[in-house]
Short mmCIF file of C-alpha atoms and ligand atoms in Angstrom, two decimals:
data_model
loop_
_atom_site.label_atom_id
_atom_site.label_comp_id
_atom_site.label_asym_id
_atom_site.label_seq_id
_atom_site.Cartn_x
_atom_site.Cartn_y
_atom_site.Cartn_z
CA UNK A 23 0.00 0.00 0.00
CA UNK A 24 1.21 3.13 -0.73
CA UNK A 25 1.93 6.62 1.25
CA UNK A 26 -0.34 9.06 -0.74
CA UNK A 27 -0.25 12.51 1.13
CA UNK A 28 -3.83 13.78 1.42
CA UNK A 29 -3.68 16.31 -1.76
CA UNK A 30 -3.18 13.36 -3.74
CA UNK A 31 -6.18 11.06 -2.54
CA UNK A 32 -7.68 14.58 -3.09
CA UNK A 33 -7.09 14.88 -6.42
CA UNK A 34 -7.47 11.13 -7.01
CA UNK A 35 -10.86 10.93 -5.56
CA UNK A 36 -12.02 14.49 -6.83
CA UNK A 37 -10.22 14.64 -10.30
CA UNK A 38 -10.18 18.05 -11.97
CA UNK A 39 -10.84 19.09 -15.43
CA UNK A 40 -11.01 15.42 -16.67
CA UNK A 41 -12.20 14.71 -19.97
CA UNK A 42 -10.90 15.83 -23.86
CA UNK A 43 -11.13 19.80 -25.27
CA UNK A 44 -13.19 19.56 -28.28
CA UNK A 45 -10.72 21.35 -31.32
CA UNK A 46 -7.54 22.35 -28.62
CA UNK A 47 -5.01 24.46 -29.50
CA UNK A 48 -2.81 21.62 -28.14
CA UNK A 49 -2.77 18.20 -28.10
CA UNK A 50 -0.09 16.02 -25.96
CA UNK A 51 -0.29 12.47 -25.98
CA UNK A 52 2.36 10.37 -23.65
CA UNK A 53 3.13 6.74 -22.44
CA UNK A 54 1.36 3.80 -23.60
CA UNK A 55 -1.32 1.33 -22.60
CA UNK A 56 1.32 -1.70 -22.58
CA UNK A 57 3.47 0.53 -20.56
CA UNK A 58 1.12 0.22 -17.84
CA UNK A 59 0.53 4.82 -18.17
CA UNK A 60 -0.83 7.23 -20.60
CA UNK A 61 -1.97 10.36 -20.89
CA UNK A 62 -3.86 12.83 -23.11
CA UNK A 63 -3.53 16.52 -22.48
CA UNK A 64 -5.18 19.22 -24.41
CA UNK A 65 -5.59 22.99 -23.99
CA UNK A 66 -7.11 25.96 -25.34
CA UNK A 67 -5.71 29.48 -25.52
CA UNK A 68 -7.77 32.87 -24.87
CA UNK A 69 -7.05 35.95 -26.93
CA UNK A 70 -3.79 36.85 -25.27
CA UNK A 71 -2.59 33.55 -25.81
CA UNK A 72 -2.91 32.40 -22.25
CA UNK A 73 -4.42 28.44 -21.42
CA UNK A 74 -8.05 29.45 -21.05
CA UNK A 75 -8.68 25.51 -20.55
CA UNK A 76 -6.69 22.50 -20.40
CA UNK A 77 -8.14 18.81 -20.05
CA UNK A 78 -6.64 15.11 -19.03
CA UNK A 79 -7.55 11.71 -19.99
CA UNK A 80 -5.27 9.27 -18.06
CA UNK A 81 -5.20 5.54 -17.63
CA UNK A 82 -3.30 4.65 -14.50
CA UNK A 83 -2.45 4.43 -10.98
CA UNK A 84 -4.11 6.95 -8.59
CA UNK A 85 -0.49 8.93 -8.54
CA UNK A 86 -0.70 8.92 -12.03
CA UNK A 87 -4.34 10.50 -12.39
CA UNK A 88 -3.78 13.09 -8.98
CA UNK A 89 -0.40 14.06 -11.03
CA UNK A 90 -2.75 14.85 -13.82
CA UNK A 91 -5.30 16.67 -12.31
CA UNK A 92 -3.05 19.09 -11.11
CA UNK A 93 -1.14 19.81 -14.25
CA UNK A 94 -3.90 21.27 -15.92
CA UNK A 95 -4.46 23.23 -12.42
CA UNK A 96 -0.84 24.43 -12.42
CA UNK A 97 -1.21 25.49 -16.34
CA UNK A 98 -4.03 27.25 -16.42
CA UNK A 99 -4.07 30.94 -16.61
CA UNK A 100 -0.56 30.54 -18.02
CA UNK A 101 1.43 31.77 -21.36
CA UNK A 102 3.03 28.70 -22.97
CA UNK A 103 6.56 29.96 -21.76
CA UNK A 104 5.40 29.82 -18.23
CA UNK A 105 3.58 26.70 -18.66
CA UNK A 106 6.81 25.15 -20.04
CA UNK A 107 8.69 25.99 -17.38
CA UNK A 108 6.44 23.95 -14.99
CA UNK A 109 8.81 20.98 -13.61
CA UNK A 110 8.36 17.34 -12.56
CA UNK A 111 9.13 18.63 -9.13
CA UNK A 112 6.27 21.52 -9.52
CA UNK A 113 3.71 18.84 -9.58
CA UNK A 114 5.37 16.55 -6.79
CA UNK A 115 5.64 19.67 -4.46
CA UNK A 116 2.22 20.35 -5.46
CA UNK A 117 0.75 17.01 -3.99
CA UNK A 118 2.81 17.07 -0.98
CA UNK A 119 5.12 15.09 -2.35
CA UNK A 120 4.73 11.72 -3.86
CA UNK A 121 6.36 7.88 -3.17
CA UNK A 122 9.63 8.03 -4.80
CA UNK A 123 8.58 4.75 -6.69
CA UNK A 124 5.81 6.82 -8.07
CA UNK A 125 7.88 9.92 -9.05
CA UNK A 126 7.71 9.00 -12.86
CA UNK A 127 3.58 9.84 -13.07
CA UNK A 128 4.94 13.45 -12.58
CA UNK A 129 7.59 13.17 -15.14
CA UNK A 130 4.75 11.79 -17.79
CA UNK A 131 2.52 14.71 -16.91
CA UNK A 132 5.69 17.25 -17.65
CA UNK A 133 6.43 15.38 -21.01
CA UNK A 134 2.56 15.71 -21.59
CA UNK A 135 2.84 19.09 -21.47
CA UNK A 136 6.42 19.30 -23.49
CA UNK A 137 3.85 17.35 -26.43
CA UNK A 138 0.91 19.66 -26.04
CA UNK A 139 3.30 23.03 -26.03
CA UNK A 140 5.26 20.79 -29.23
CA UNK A 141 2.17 20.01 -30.79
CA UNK A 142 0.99 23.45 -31.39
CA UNK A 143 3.97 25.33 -31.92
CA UNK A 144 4.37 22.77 -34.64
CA UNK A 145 1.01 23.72 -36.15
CA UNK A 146 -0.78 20.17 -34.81
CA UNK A 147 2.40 18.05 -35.48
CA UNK A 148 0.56 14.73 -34.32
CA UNK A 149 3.98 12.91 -32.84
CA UNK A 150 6.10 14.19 -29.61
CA UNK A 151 9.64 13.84 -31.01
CA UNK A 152 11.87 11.36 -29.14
CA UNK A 153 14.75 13.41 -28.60
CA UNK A 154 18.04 10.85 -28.23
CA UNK A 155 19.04 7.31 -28.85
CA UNK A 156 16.46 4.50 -27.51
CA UNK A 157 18.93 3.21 -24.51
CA UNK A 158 15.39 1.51 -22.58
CA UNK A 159 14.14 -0.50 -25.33
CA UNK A 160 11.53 -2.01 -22.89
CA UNK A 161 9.68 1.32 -21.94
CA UNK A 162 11.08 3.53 -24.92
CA UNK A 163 13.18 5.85 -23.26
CA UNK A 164 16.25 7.90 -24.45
CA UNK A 165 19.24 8.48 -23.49
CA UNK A 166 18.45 12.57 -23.42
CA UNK A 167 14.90 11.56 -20.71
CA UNK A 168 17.22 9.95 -18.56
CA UNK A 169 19.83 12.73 -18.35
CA UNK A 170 17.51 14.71 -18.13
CA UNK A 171 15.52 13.34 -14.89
CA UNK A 172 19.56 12.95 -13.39
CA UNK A 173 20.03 16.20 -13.37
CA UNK A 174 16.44 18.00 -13.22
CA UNK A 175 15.70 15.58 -9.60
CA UNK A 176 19.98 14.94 -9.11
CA UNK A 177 19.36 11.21 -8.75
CA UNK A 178 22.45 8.77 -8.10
CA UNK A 179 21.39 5.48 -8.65
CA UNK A 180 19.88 3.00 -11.16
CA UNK A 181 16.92 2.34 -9.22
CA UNK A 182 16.23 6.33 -8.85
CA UNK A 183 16.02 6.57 -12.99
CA UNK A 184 13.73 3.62 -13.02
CA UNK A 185 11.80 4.99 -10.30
CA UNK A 186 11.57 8.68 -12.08
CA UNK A 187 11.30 7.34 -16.01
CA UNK A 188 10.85 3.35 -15.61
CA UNK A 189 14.11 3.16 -17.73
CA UNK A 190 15.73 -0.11 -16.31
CA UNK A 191 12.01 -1.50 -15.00
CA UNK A 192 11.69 -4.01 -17.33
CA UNK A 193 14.30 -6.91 -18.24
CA UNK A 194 17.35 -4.80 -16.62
CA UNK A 195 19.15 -5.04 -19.73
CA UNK A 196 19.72 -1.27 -19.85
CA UNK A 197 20.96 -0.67 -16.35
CA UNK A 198 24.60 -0.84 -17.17
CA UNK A 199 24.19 1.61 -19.79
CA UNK A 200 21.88 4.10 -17.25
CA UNK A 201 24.72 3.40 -14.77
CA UNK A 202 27.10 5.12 -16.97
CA UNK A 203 25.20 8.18 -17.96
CA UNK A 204 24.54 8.56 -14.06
CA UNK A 205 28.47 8.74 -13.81
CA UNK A 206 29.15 10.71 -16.55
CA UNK A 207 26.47 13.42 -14.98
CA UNK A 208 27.86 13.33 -11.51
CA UNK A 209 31.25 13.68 -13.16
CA UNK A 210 30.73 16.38 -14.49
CA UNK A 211 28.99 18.17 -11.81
CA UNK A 212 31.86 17.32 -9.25
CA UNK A 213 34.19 18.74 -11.97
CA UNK A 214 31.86 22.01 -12.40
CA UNK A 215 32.65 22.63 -8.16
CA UNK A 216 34.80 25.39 -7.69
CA UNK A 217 37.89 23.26 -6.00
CA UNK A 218 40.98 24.29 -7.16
CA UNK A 219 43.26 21.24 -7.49
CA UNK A 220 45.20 19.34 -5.36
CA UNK A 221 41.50 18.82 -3.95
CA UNK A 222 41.15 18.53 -0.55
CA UNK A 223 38.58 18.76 2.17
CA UNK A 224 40.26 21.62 4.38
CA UNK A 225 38.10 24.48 3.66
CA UNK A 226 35.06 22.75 1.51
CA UNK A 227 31.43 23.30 2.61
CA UNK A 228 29.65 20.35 3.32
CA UNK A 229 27.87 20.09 -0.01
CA UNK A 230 31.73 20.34 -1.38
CA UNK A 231 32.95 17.86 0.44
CA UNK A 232 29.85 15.81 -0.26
CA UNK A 233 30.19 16.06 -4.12
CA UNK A 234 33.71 15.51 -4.09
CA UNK A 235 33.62 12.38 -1.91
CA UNK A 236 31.10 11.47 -5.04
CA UNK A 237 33.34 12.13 -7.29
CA UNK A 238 36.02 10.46 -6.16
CA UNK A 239 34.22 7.34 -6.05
CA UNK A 240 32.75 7.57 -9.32
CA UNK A 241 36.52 8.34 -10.84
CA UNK A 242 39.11 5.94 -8.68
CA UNK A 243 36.80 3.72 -6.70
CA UNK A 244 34.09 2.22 -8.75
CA UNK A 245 36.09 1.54 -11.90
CA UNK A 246 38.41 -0.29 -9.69
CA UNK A 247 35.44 -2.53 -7.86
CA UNK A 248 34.32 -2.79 -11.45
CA UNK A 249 36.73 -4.63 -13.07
CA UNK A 250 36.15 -7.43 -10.19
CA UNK A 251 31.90 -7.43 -11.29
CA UNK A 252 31.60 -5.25 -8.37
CA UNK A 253 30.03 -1.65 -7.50
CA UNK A 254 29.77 0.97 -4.30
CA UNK A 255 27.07 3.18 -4.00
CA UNK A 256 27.46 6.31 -1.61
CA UNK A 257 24.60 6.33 1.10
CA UNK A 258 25.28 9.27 3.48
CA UNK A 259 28.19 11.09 5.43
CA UNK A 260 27.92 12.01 8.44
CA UNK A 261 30.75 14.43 9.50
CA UNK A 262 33.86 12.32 9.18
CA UNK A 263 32.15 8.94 8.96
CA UNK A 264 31.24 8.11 4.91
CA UNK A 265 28.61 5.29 4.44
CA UNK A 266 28.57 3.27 1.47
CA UNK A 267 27.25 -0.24 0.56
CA UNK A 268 28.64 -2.83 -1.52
CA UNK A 269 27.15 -4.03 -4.90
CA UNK A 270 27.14 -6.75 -7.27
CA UNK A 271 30.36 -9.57 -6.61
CA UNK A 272 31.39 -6.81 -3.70
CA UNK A 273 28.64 -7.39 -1.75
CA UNK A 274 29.49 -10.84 -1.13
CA UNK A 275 33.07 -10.96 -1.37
CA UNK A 276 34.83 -12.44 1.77
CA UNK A 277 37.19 -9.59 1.10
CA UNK A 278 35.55 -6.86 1.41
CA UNK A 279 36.09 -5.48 4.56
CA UNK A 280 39.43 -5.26 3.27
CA UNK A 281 38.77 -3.66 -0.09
CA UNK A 282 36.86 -1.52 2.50
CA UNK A 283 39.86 -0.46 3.98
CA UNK A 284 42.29 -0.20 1.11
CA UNK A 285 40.80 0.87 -1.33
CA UNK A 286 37.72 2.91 -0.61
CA UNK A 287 39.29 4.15 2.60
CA UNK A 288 42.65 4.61 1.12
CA UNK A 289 41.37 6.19 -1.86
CA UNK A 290 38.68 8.63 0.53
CA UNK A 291 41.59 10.10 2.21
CA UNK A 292 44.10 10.45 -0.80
CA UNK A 293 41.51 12.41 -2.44
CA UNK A 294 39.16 13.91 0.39
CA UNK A 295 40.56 14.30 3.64
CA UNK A 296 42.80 12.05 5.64
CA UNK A 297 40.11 12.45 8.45
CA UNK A 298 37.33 10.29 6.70
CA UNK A 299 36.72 6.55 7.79
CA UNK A 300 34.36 4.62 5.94
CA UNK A 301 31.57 2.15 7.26
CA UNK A 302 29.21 -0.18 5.56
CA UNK A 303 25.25 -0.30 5.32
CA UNK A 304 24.53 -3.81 5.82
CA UNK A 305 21.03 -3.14 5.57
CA UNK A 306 21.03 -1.46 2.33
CA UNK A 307 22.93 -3.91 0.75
CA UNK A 308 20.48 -6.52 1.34
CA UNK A 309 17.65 -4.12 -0.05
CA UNK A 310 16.45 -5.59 -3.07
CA UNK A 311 16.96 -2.72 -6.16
CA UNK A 312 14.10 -2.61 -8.08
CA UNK A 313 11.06 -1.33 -7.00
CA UNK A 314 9.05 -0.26 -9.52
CA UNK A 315 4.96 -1.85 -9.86
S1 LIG B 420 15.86 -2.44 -21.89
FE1 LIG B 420 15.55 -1.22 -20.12
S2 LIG B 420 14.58 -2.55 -18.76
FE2 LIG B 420 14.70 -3.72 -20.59
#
């Protein structure tokens, strides 16, 4: 059963402006039956080009319909260049918030719109554009959609992307692939800090020190742990103290307390700080990773 805060059983059980806009302006059709989500968007501008009206048709999960509903309330009254710049997060913050395993209903109700605001610039162009190579041939997705919900929602792990786009929901054949853009992206965001090299801790804010523990992992551990059929994933730091867990061969390699030690320790404080010491979550390496239904 899921958490639903109480403006999405709201909005579930009390749906607004459902139905289809007889001759729209704009028409925005996303997702597909076999999928498991779709949706059909379609607005109507007033004289100074505002959304007089905007309608939803959605087959889904109640996320997926309260996610829906509040699109059109969010775009309403709006130019298209405001209404574009409504986000994924705009309509999670909206409802409160939504389960993270649910987090992709809100990124199908952005693309909606994207299709709709596409579909009449384009003078009724019937077909939203996949923009990017096909890297989730099981749920269609692109290469650009999952950059794009990495750095729109800043999400670290496999199971995040699936969660926010389904990418890597179906037969898993993709997830190596998502598991490199993910790197790439935080790559390049630890290399966009301002740290001027030899990096070091001393004098980092937290959120510095934060990325650049990332990074360092992403550059000189994980490759490393990789070669072996193995993978870390950062879970928190807490002052000093880094968390990670252990995946793939890792995870149940008799040696890993000392690859622990050696390597992701060693590395932390060649790169970091000499201060950090490094402990594992048990727990979360026992999680199971994929949680979309
Ligand atoms: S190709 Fe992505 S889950 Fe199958």
């Amino acid at each position: 059963m899921w958490e639903y805060t109480d403006k999405v059983r709201e909005h579930f059980f009390n749906p607004r402006n459902v139905g289809e806009i007889e001759n729209p302006d704009g028409v925005g059709e996303v997702g597909s039956l076999a999928c498991g989500d779709a949706l059909k968007l379609t607005f109507k501008l007033d004289k100074d080009g505002k959304i007089e009206e905007a309608k939803f048709k959605t087959f889904g999960c109640a996320s997926a319909i309260a996610t829906s509903s509040v699109l059109t309330e969010l775009i309403k009254g709006k130019t298209l260049d405001e209404a574009a710049k409504v986000t994924n997060r705009d309509i999670a913050n909206y409802l409160g918030g939504l389960p993270e395993q649910k987090m992709h209903c809100s990124v199908m109700g952005r693309e909606a719109l994207e299709a709709a605001i596409e579909n009449y610039q384009g003078g009724g162009k019937k077909k939203h554009e996949l923009e990017g190579r096909v890297v989730c041939t099981c749920f269609g997705v692109t290469d650009k959609e999952i950059e794009r919900v990495i750095r729109e929602n800043n999400l670290t792990t496999v199971e995040d992307v699936t969660n926010y786009c389904k990418a890597g929901g179906g037969c898993g054949g993709c997830r190596g692939e998502i598991e490199k853009i993910i790197d790439k992206i935080q790559g390049d965001k630890a290399k966009e800090m301002p740290v001027a090299a030899p990096l070091r801790a001393s004098g980092l804010t937290n959120i510095q020190k934060i990325q650049l523990i990332q990074q360092t992992i992403n550059e000189q551990i994980k490759p490393a742990l990789r070669a072996h059929g193995g993978n870390i994933e950062l879970i928190d730091v807490e002052g000093d103290k880094v968390i990670v867990a252990f995946r793939g061969m890792c995870a149940q390699c008799k040696l890993a307390e000392f690859t622990m030690k050696d390597v992701v320790e060693a590395k932390l404080r060649e790169f970091v700080s000499k201060e950090l010491f490094v402990e594992e979550d048990k727990e979360s390496a026992l999680q199971p990773h994929n949680h979309l239904e």
